[in-house]
Amino acid sequence: MTSQHPSDLTDVLKSKKDAFSIPDGVIYLDGNSLGVLPKNVPDRIADVVREEWGTSLIRAWNTHSWIDLPARTGDRIARLIGAEKGTVVACDSTSVNVFKVLSAALSLRPERKVILSDNGNFPTDLYVASGLKQLLDKGHQLKVVDPEAVRDAITEEVAAVMLTQVDYRTGRVHDMADLTQVAHDAGAIAIWDLAHSAGAIPVDLSGAGADFAVGCGYKYLNGGPGAPAFLYVAPEHQDKVTSPLTGWMGHEAPFAFDLDYRPVTGISRMTVGTPAILALSSLHAALEVFEDVDMADIRRKSVSLSELFIAEVEAKCPQLELASPRDPEARGSQVSFRFAEGYAVMQALIDRGVIGDFRAPDVMRFGFTPLYLSHQDIVDAVEILRDILETESWNRPEFKTRAKVT
Ligand SMILES: *Cc1c(COP(=O)(O)O)cnc(C)c1O
């Protein structure tokens, strides 16, 4: 019989693990990058393919409400991020959604020219901002400061403050309520990327008064590789902004086939083209497991798992240096350690079934997904890490060759 950590005995989320397909012998600490497969997804996809597509054919847009799937999926996500129904839509990729909401935000502050972000942001957000700035050709400036310097950099020149709430490398969390307030006090618009927040930590978009948000469907939401992302627009802005990608799905009457664009009212105006029904069905089904879950319970367990992980690593693996904030309040649901040979150590870990990932130059990243991880998994994972470091079994050529995806 395998041992059981005492904290697992009182775990209110314990039964949720049964909802996921986790390969034998794997301890998965990468749900922050690609969530595991929920068991209900394969049957749901098979059903959508065989029954809905195969039998209902084009009628399924109406009979199986395919046309409303972006909004229905958005409503499932809304509950997890403190948003009202009708304010979130699942569509496109996070990168594309950044483009759309940033453009919308800038249109609300036409007299201002600064987009403020930080150098802890995920690069795609900065790349998109830079591309949009060039395309608009109106003299916008993308100002990128240290995460700690954002608050003081919010001046009356700033049109939009565009931040990722949880740093993808270290897990450091920005104070969304505070920074949104500071942005508003300066007359700026606040945009939040929730890629590492949604499904990982409690988020209160309405409470914070956030203007726009985007996030990822394939990380903590388990929607599958390349799952549709999501996008939030605060109710007060919904009918004031338009998408820069004025496609027919955002039109007031797509099936009138008018030659002129007229945006529909509400969040759907931020959608562009025909939704990817197979991928959306996967995400919609994956979200079912969250339906009866309280994000406060997820947070409690996430802190407990990550605190245990840090304590175990620091006790057993003194070679590694904590790269994440030590205060759990300042961290999302991931912990990173620095080690010069971190890439090779991570490959050796993966070879033994402990899956995390690596971010250049030296960050070993471990994500904690309370729905399918136990405290015992954490203890077992660190024991394998200790063994790899102590025996230097990572020091093999095959662990040092960088793959295309790290
Ligand atoms: C993962 C991630 C993305 C990914 O964007 P895609 O368009 O889905 O590739 C964007 N922003 C942040 C902050 C992320 O962590």
Short mmCIF file of C-alpha atoms and ligand atoms in Angstrom, two decimals:
data_model
loop_
_atom_site.label_atom_id
_atom_site.label_comp_id
_atom_site.label_asym_id
_atom_site.label_seq_id
_atom_site.Cartn_x
_atom_site.Cartn_y
_atom_site.Cartn_z
CA MET A 1 0.00 0.00 0.00
CA THR A 2 1.32 3.44 -0.87
CA SER A 3 1.62 5.94 1.94
CA GLN A 4 -0.80 8.80 2.42
CA HIS A 5 0.04 12.29 3.61
CA PRO A 6 -2.11 13.33 6.62
CA SER A 7 -3.35 16.48 4.84
CA ASP A 8 -4.99 14.30 2.18
CA LEU A 9 -7.35 12.80 4.77
CA THR A 10 -9.26 16.08 5.16
CA ASP A 11 -9.02 17.19 1.51
CA VAL A 12 -12.49 18.36 0.40
CA LEU A 13 -11.45 18.18 -3.28
CA LYS A 14 -10.09 14.62 -3.09
CA SER A 15 -12.89 13.01 -5.09
CA LYS A 16 -12.26 15.36 -8.04
CA LYS A 17 -9.16 13.40 -9.09
CA ASP A 18 -11.48 10.68 -10.42
CA ALA A 19 -12.77 13.15 -12.99
CA PHE A 20 -9.37 13.18 -14.75
CA SER A 21 -7.37 10.72 -16.86
CA ILE A 22 -3.89 10.74 -15.41
CA PRO A 23 -1.42 8.20 -16.84
CA ASP A 24 -0.12 5.64 -14.34
CA GLY A 25 3.19 6.58 -12.83
CA VAL A 26 2.85 10.26 -13.69
CA ILE A 27 2.85 13.12 -11.18
CA TYR A 28 1.70 16.02 -13.29
CA LEU A 29 3.01 19.40 -12.18
CA ASP A 30 2.37 21.16 -15.48
CA GLY A 31 -1.36 21.87 -15.43
CA ASN A 32 -0.39 25.53 -15.65
CA SER A 33 0.89 24.86 -19.18
CA LEU A 34 -1.47 22.16 -20.47
CA GLY A 35 -4.19 20.85 -18.18
CA VAL A 36 -4.82 17.08 -18.04
CA LEU A 37 -7.63 15.37 -19.88
CA PRO A 38 -10.97 15.38 -18.03
CA LYS A 39 -12.60 11.93 -18.38
CA ASN A 40 -15.85 13.32 -19.77
CA VAL A 41 -14.15 15.03 -22.72
CA PRO A 42 -13.47 12.09 -25.10
CA ASP A 43 -17.09 10.92 -24.99
CA ARG A 44 -18.37 14.44 -25.40
CA ILE A 45 -16.16 15.04 -28.44
CA ALA A 46 -17.15 11.66 -29.91
CA ASP A 47 -20.77 12.60 -29.42
CA VAL A 48 -20.36 16.00 -31.06
CA VAL A 49 -18.56 14.37 -34.00
CA ARG A 50 -20.78 11.29 -34.49
CA GLU A 51 -24.19 12.53 -33.45
CA GLU A 52 -24.23 16.27 -33.78
CA TRP A 53 -22.01 16.68 -36.83
CA GLY A 54 -22.55 13.20 -38.29
CA THR A 55 -26.32 13.10 -37.98
CA SER A 56 -27.66 16.59 -37.42
CA LEU A 57 -25.21 18.15 -39.87
CA ILE A 58 -25.78 21.86 -40.44
CA ARG A 59 -29.02 21.73 -38.46
CA ALA A 60 -26.91 21.34 -35.30
CA TRP A 61 -26.07 25.06 -35.32
CA ASN A 62 -29.66 25.48 -34.12
CA THR A 63 -30.72 22.10 -32.74
CA HIS A 64 -27.60 21.66 -30.62
CA SER A 65 -27.11 25.41 -30.02
CA TRP A 66 -23.63 25.39 -31.55
CA ILE A 67 -24.11 29.05 -32.36
CA ASP A 68 -24.40 29.89 -28.64
CA LEU A 69 -21.48 27.72 -27.53
CA PRO A 70 -18.98 30.62 -27.27
CA ALA A 71 -21.37 32.47 -24.93
CA ARG A 72 -22.38 29.37 -22.96
CA THR A 73 -18.74 28.45 -22.45
CA GLY A 74 -18.01 32.05 -21.48
CA ASP A 75 -20.72 31.89 -18.81
CA ARG A 76 -19.10 28.80 -17.26
CA ILE A 77 -15.78 30.66 -17.10
CA ALA A 78 -17.43 33.83 -15.77
CA ARG A 79 -18.27 32.22 -12.44
CA LEU A 80 -14.61 31.33 -11.90
CA ILE A 81 -13.31 34.85 -12.49
CA GLY A 82 -15.91 36.95 -10.68
CA ALA A 83 -17.68 38.11 -13.81
CA GLU A 84 -21.40 38.42 -14.46
CA LYS A 85 -23.15 36.20 -16.97
CA GLY A 86 -23.00 37.71 -20.44
CA THR A 87 -19.65 39.41 -19.92
CA VAL A 88 -17.33 36.59 -21.03
CA VAL A 89 -17.05 34.83 -24.37
CA ALA A 90 -14.84 31.88 -25.33
CA CYS A 91 -13.17 32.50 -28.67
CA ASP A 92 -9.92 32.72 -30.63
CA SER A 93 -6.52 32.51 -28.90
CA THR A 94 -5.29 34.61 -26.00
CA SER A 95 -2.94 36.48 -28.35
CA VAL A 96 -5.81 37.42 -30.69
CA ASN A 97 -7.97 38.43 -27.75
CA VAL A 98 -5.20 40.68 -26.41
CA PHE A 99 -5.22 42.42 -29.80
CA LYS A 100 -8.97 42.92 -29.69
CA VAL A 101 -9.27 44.20 -26.12
CA LEU A 102 -6.20 46.42 -26.30
CA SER A 103 -7.52 48.03 -29.46
CA ALA A 104 -10.91 48.50 -27.79
CA ALA A 105 -9.26 50.01 -24.71
CA LEU A 106 -7.21 52.48 -26.76
CA SER A 107 -10.36 53.58 -28.58
CA LEU A 108 -11.81 54.63 -25.21
CA ARG A 109 -8.84 56.95 -24.54
CA PRO A 110 -8.04 58.41 -27.99
CA GLU A 111 -6.18 61.41 -26.55
CA ARG A 112 -3.68 59.25 -24.63
CA LYS A 113 -0.72 57.47 -26.21
CA VAL A 114 0.93 55.22 -23.61
CA ILE A 115 0.32 51.48 -23.22
CA LEU A 116 1.87 50.47 -19.89
CA SER A 117 2.99 46.91 -19.17
CA ASP A 118 5.77 45.13 -17.28
CA ASN A 119 8.72 42.94 -18.17
CA GLY A 120 7.23 40.00 -16.25
CA ASN A 121 4.45 39.87 -18.83
CA PHE A 122 4.23 36.94 -21.20
CA PRO A 123 6.03 38.04 -24.38
CA THR A 124 3.10 37.41 -26.74
CA ASP A 125 1.12 40.16 -24.98
CA LEU A 126 3.97 42.61 -25.58
CA TYR A 127 4.47 41.45 -29.18
CA VAL A 128 0.77 41.98 -29.90
CA ALA A 129 0.80 45.43 -28.29
CA SER A 130 3.80 46.38 -30.38
CA GLY A 131 2.15 45.13 -33.58
CA LEU A 132 -1.08 46.97 -32.82
CA LYS A 133 0.82 50.18 -32.08
CA GLN A 134 2.52 49.95 -35.48
CA LEU A 135 -0.71 49.15 -37.27
CA LEU A 136 -2.58 52.07 -35.66
CA ASP A 137 0.27 54.42 -36.52
CA LYS A 138 -1.05 57.09 -34.14
CA GLY A 139 2.10 57.61 -32.12
CA HIS A 140 1.38 55.12 -29.32
CA GLN A 141 4.24 54.15 -27.06
CA LEU A 142 4.61 50.76 -25.37
CA LYS A 143 6.18 51.41 -21.98
CA VAL A 144 7.53 48.29 -20.24
CA VAL A 145 8.71 48.67 -16.64
CA ASP A 146 9.66 46.32 -13.79
CA PRO A 147 6.61 44.70 -12.17
CA GLU A 148 7.30 46.56 -8.91
CA ALA A 149 7.44 49.87 -10.78
CA VAL A 150 4.04 49.59 -12.49
CA ARG A 151 2.07 51.35 -9.75
CA ASP A 152 4.21 54.50 -9.88
CA ALA A 153 4.34 54.49 -13.67
CA ILE A 154 0.55 54.89 -13.98
CA THR A 155 0.33 58.55 -14.98
CA GLU A 156 -2.23 60.63 -16.83
CA GLU A 157 -0.48 59.89 -20.12
CA VAL A 158 -1.38 56.20 -19.82
CA ALA A 159 -4.28 55.05 -21.97
CA ALA A 160 -4.21 51.40 -20.90
CA VAL A 161 -2.46 49.41 -18.21
CA MET A 162 -2.07 45.90 -19.62
CA LEU A 163 -0.83 43.30 -17.14
CA THR A 164 -0.74 39.57 -16.60
CA GLN A 165 -1.99 38.96 -13.07
CA VAL A 166 0.19 35.93 -12.32
CA ASP A 167 3.76 35.97 -13.65
CA TYR A 168 4.26 32.92 -15.89
CA ARG A 169 7.79 32.29 -14.63
CA THR A 170 7.69 33.00 -10.90
CA GLY A 171 4.00 32.96 -10.02
CA ARG A 172 4.19 36.47 -8.54
CA VAL A 173 0.69 37.99 -8.31
CA HIS A 174 -0.19 41.58 -9.06
CA ASP A 175 -2.81 43.17 -6.79
CA MET A 176 -5.62 43.47 -9.31
CA ALA A 177 -7.99 45.54 -7.18
CA ASP A 178 -5.30 48.03 -6.19
CA LEU A 179 -3.72 48.50 -9.62
CA THR A 180 -7.11 48.77 -11.30
CA GLN A 181 -8.06 51.48 -8.81
CA VAL A 182 -4.79 53.35 -9.42
CA ALA A 183 -5.34 53.06 -13.18
CA HIS A 184 -8.87 54.43 -12.88
CA ASP A 185 -7.76 57.26 -10.60
CA ALA A 186 -5.36 58.28 -13.37
CA GLY A 187 -8.08 57.95 -15.99
CA ALA A 188 -6.56 54.84 -17.58
CA ILE A 189 -8.18 51.58 -18.68
CA ALA A 190 -7.18 48.34 -16.93
CA ILE A 191 -6.67 45.14 -18.96
CA TRP A 192 -5.87 41.87 -17.18
CA ASP A 193 -4.46 38.68 -18.68
CA LEU A 194 -5.73 35.81 -16.53
CA ALA A 195 -3.83 33.02 -18.33
CA HIS A 196 -2.35 31.76 -15.05
CA SER A 197 -5.26 32.87 -12.86
CA ALA A 198 -8.46 31.40 -14.29
CA GLY A 199 -9.23 28.16 -12.46
CA ALA A 200 -6.08 28.59 -10.36
CA ILE A 201 -6.87 31.39 -7.91
CA PRO A 202 -10.04 33.27 -6.98
CA VAL A 203 -10.44 36.28 -9.29
CA ASP A 204 -12.98 39.06 -8.83
CA LEU A 205 -13.14 41.05 -12.05
CA SER A 206 -16.40 42.83 -11.12
CA GLY A 207 -15.25 43.59 -7.60
CA ALA A 208 -11.96 45.01 -8.88
CA GLY A 209 -13.75 47.03 -11.56
CA ALA A 210 -11.51 45.62 -14.30
CA ASP A 211 -12.33 46.98 -17.75
CA PHE A 212 -11.15 44.11 -19.96
CA ALA A 213 -9.64 40.67 -19.41
CA VAL A 214 -8.41 37.74 -21.46
CA GLY A 215 -7.25 34.26 -20.55
CA CYS A 216 -6.36 30.80 -21.63
CA GLY A 217 -8.56 27.71 -22.08
CA TYR A 218 -5.86 25.04 -22.12
CA LYS A 219 -4.03 25.76 -18.85
CA TYR A 220 -5.89 25.42 -15.53
CA LEU A 221 -9.24 25.13 -17.36
CA ASN A 222 -8.15 21.84 -19.02
CA GLY A 223 -9.80 22.57 -22.38
CA GLY A 224 -7.16 20.67 -24.39
CA PRO A 225 -4.20 21.69 -26.56
CA GLY A 226 -4.90 24.99 -28.29
CA ALA A 227 -8.35 25.26 -26.66
CA PRO A 228 -10.20 28.52 -27.35
CA ALA A 229 -9.26 31.38 -25.05
CA PHE A 230 -11.70 33.79 -23.40
CA LEU A 231 -12.32 37.48 -23.27
CA TYR A 232 -14.15 39.74 -20.77
CA VAL A 233 -15.57 43.19 -21.34
CA ALA A 234 -17.06 45.11 -18.38
CA PRO A 235 -20.80 45.74 -18.87
CA GLU A 236 -20.38 49.53 -19.06
CA HIS A 237 -18.01 49.26 -22.04
CA GLN A 238 -19.74 46.54 -24.02
CA ASP A 239 -21.74 48.77 -26.30
CA LYS A 240 -19.15 51.55 -26.46
CA VAL A 241 -16.35 49.57 -28.04
CA THR A 242 -16.03 47.61 -31.23
CA SER A 243 -13.63 44.88 -32.17
CA PRO A 244 -10.86 45.79 -34.60
CA LEU A 245 -11.62 42.42 -36.25
CA THR A 246 -15.11 43.17 -37.49
CA GLY A 247 -16.14 39.71 -38.58
CA TRP A 248 -19.62 38.45 -39.26
CA MET A 249 -20.02 36.65 -35.92
CA GLY A 250 -19.89 40.07 -34.24
CA HIS A 251 -22.53 41.45 -36.58
CA GLU A 252 -26.01 42.34 -35.40
CA ALA A 253 -27.57 40.05 -38.00
CA PRO A 254 -24.96 37.71 -39.53
CA PHE A 255 -27.58 35.89 -41.56
CA ALA A 256 -29.01 39.05 -43.07
CA PHE A 257 -25.77 39.16 -45.10
CA ASP A 258 -25.81 42.96 -45.16
CA LEU A 259 -22.89 44.59 -46.89
CA ASP A 260 -22.30 46.98 -43.99
CA TYR A 261 -20.95 46.07 -40.57
CA ARG A 262 -23.19 46.80 -37.60
CA PRO A 263 -21.97 45.37 -34.28
CA VAL A 264 -24.41 43.32 -32.24
CA THR A 265 -25.04 44.57 -28.69
CA GLY A 266 -23.24 42.78 -25.88
CA ILE A 267 -20.12 40.68 -25.58
CA SER A 268 -20.66 38.78 -28.86
CA ARG A 269 -19.47 41.80 -30.84
CA MET A 270 -15.96 40.79 -29.77
CA THR A 271 -16.21 37.51 -31.70
CA VAL A 272 -14.95 37.27 -35.26
CA GLY A 273 -15.58 34.15 -37.34
CA THR A 274 -17.21 30.72 -37.13
CA PRO A 275 -16.46 29.17 -33.73
CA ALA A 276 -14.33 25.99 -33.57
CA ILE A 277 -17.10 23.73 -32.30
CA LEU A 278 -14.96 20.64 -31.63
CA ALA A 279 -12.45 22.57 -29.57
CA LEU A 280 -15.16 24.58 -27.81
CA SER A 281 -17.07 21.41 -26.97
CA SER A 282 -13.96 20.08 -25.30
CA LEU A 283 -13.50 23.25 -23.24
CA HIS A 284 -17.20 23.44 -22.37
CA ALA A 285 -17.16 19.82 -21.15
CA ALA A 286 -13.87 20.31 -19.28
CA LEU A 287 -15.43 23.18 -17.31
CA GLU A 288 -18.11 20.86 -15.94
CA VAL A 289 -15.77 19.65 -13.20
CA PHE A 290 -15.62 23.22 -11.83
CA GLU A 291 -19.40 23.64 -11.67
CA ASP A 292 -19.76 22.60 -8.01
CA VAL A 293 -16.32 23.78 -6.92
CA ASP A 294 -15.68 26.80 -4.75
CA MET A 295 -12.55 28.69 -5.88
CA ALA A 296 -11.82 29.35 -2.18
CA ASP A 297 -11.38 25.57 -1.67
CA ILE A 298 -9.08 25.41 -4.71
CA ARG A 299 -7.04 28.28 -3.31
CA ARG A 300 -6.74 26.76 0.17
CA LYS A 301 -5.47 23.49 -1.24
CA SER A 302 -3.21 25.20 -3.77
CA VAL A 303 -1.48 27.12 -0.96
CA SER A 304 -1.20 23.95 1.11
CA LEU A 305 0.35 22.01 -1.81
CA SER A 306 2.78 24.76 -2.76
CA GLU A 307 3.86 25.44 0.83
CA LEU A 308 4.52 21.72 1.26
CA PHE A 309 6.47 21.64 -2.01
CA ILE A 310 8.71 24.56 -0.98
CA ALA A 311 9.34 23.07 2.48
CA GLU A 312 10.21 19.65 1.03
CA VAL A 313 12.49 21.04 -1.71
CA GLU A 314 14.32 23.35 0.67
CA ALA A 315 14.82 20.50 3.14
CA LYS A 316 15.94 17.91 0.59
CA CYS A 317 17.36 19.81 -2.39
CA PRO A 318 19.58 22.62 -1.08
CA GLN A 319 21.09 23.03 -4.57
CA LEU A 320 17.93 24.79 -5.77
CA GLU A 321 17.05 28.42 -5.16
CA LEU A 322 13.45 29.57 -4.76
CA ALA A 323 12.51 31.93 -7.60
CA SER A 324 8.90 32.49 -6.49
CA PRO A 325 7.70 34.83 -3.75
CA ARG A 326 7.95 33.11 -0.36
CA ASP A 327 4.69 34.64 0.84
CA PRO A 328 1.84 32.45 -0.46
CA GLU A 329 -0.38 35.53 -0.65
CA ALA A 330 1.99 36.93 -3.28
CA ARG A 331 2.00 33.72 -5.37
CA GLY A 332 -0.37 32.11 -7.82
CA SER A 333 -0.66 28.32 -8.10
CA GLN A 334 2.89 27.60 -9.20
CA VAL A 335 6.36 27.51 -7.69
CA SER A 336 9.65 27.94 -9.50
CA PHE A 337 13.18 27.14 -8.52
CA ARG A 338 16.39 28.25 -10.19
CA PHE A 339 19.19 25.85 -11.00
CA ALA A 340 21.90 26.37 -13.62
CA GLU A 341 21.32 22.87 -15.06
CA GLY A 342 17.57 23.21 -14.62
CA TYR A 343 16.78 22.08 -18.16
CA ALA A 344 18.62 18.76 -17.75
CA VAL A 345 17.17 18.19 -14.27
CA MET A 346 13.67 18.77 -15.62
CA GLN A 347 14.27 16.27 -18.43
CA ALA A 348 15.51 13.72 -15.87
CA LEU A 349 12.40 14.38 -13.76
CA ILE A 350 10.11 13.94 -16.75
CA ASP A 351 11.92 10.69 -17.56
CA ARG A 352 10.87 9.46 -14.12
CA GLY A 353 7.26 10.58 -14.47
CA VAL A 354 7.40 13.91 -12.66
CA ILE A 355 6.29 16.41 -15.28
CA GLY A 356 7.01 20.10 -14.82
CA ASP A 357 8.58 22.47 -17.32
CA PHE A 358 11.48 24.81 -17.86
CA ARG A 359 11.66 28.49 -18.75
CA ALA A 360 14.94 29.99 -19.92
CA PRO A 361 17.46 30.75 -18.64
CA ASP A 362 17.34 28.59 -15.49
CA VAL A 363 13.78 28.35 -14.16
CA MET A 364 12.27 24.97 -13.25
CA ARG A 365 8.55 25.52 -13.03
CA PHE A 366 6.03 23.42 -11.11
CA GLY A 367 2.29 24.03 -11.33
CA PHE A 368 -0.20 22.96 -8.65
CA THR A 369 -3.65 21.89 -9.72
CA PRO A 370 -5.69 21.10 -6.61
CA LEU A 371 -8.39 19.20 -8.52
CA TYR A 372 -6.07 16.30 -9.34
CA LEU A 373 -2.98 16.53 -7.12
CA SER A 374 -2.56 15.20 -3.59
CA HIS A 375 -0.10 16.14 -0.86
CA GLN A 376 1.38 12.67 -1.20
CA ASP A 377 2.08 13.40 -4.90
CA ILE A 378 4.13 16.41 -3.78
CA VAL A 379 6.18 14.39 -1.28
CA ASP A 380 6.76 11.65 -3.87
CA ALA A 381 7.78 14.16 -6.57
CA VAL A 382 10.31 15.87 -4.32
CA GLU A 383 11.79 12.50 -3.30
CA ILE A 384 12.47 11.79 -7.00
CA LEU A 385 13.93 15.27 -7.45
CA ARG A 386 16.20 14.74 -4.43
CA ASP A 387 17.43 11.45 -5.87
CA ILE A 388 18.13 12.99 -9.30
CA LEU A 389 20.13 15.84 -7.77
CA GLU A 390 22.02 13.67 -5.30
CA THR A 391 23.03 11.03 -7.85
CA GLU A 392 23.47 13.66 -10.60
CA SER A 393 21.51 11.36 -12.88
CA TRP A 394 20.53 14.49 -14.82
CA ASN A 395 24.11 14.71 -16.11
CA ARG A 396 23.53 12.77 -19.31
CA PRO A 397 23.74 14.08 -22.88
CA GLU A 398 20.17 13.06 -23.74
CA PHE A 399 18.82 15.32 -20.98
CA LYS A 400 20.73 18.33 -22.28
CA THR A 401 19.45 18.46 -25.86
CA ARG A 402 16.84 21.19 -26.05
CA ALA A 403 13.56 20.17 -27.66
CA LYS A 404 11.51 22.62 -29.73
CA VAL A 405 8.97 23.03 -26.90
CA THR A 406 10.39 23.34 -23.39
C1 LIG B 1 0.01 31.06 -22.05
C2 LIG B 1 -0.14 32.53 -22.20
C3 LIG B 1 -0.55 33.08 -23.40
C4 LIG B 1 -0.72 32.19 -24.60
O1 LIG B 1 -1.32 32.81 -25.66
P1 LIG B 1 -1.79 31.92 -26.91
O2 LIG B 1 -2.32 32.91 -27.85
O3 LIG B 1 -2.79 30.94 -26.39
O4 LIG B 1 -0.60 31.18 -27.41
C5 LIG B 1 -0.76 34.45 -23.46
N1 LIG B 1 -0.53 35.24 -22.39
C6 LIG B 1 -0.12 34.72 -21.20
C7 LIG B 1 0.11 35.61 -20.04
C8 LIG B 1 0.12 33.36 -21.09
O5 LIG B 1 0.57 32.85 -19.97
#
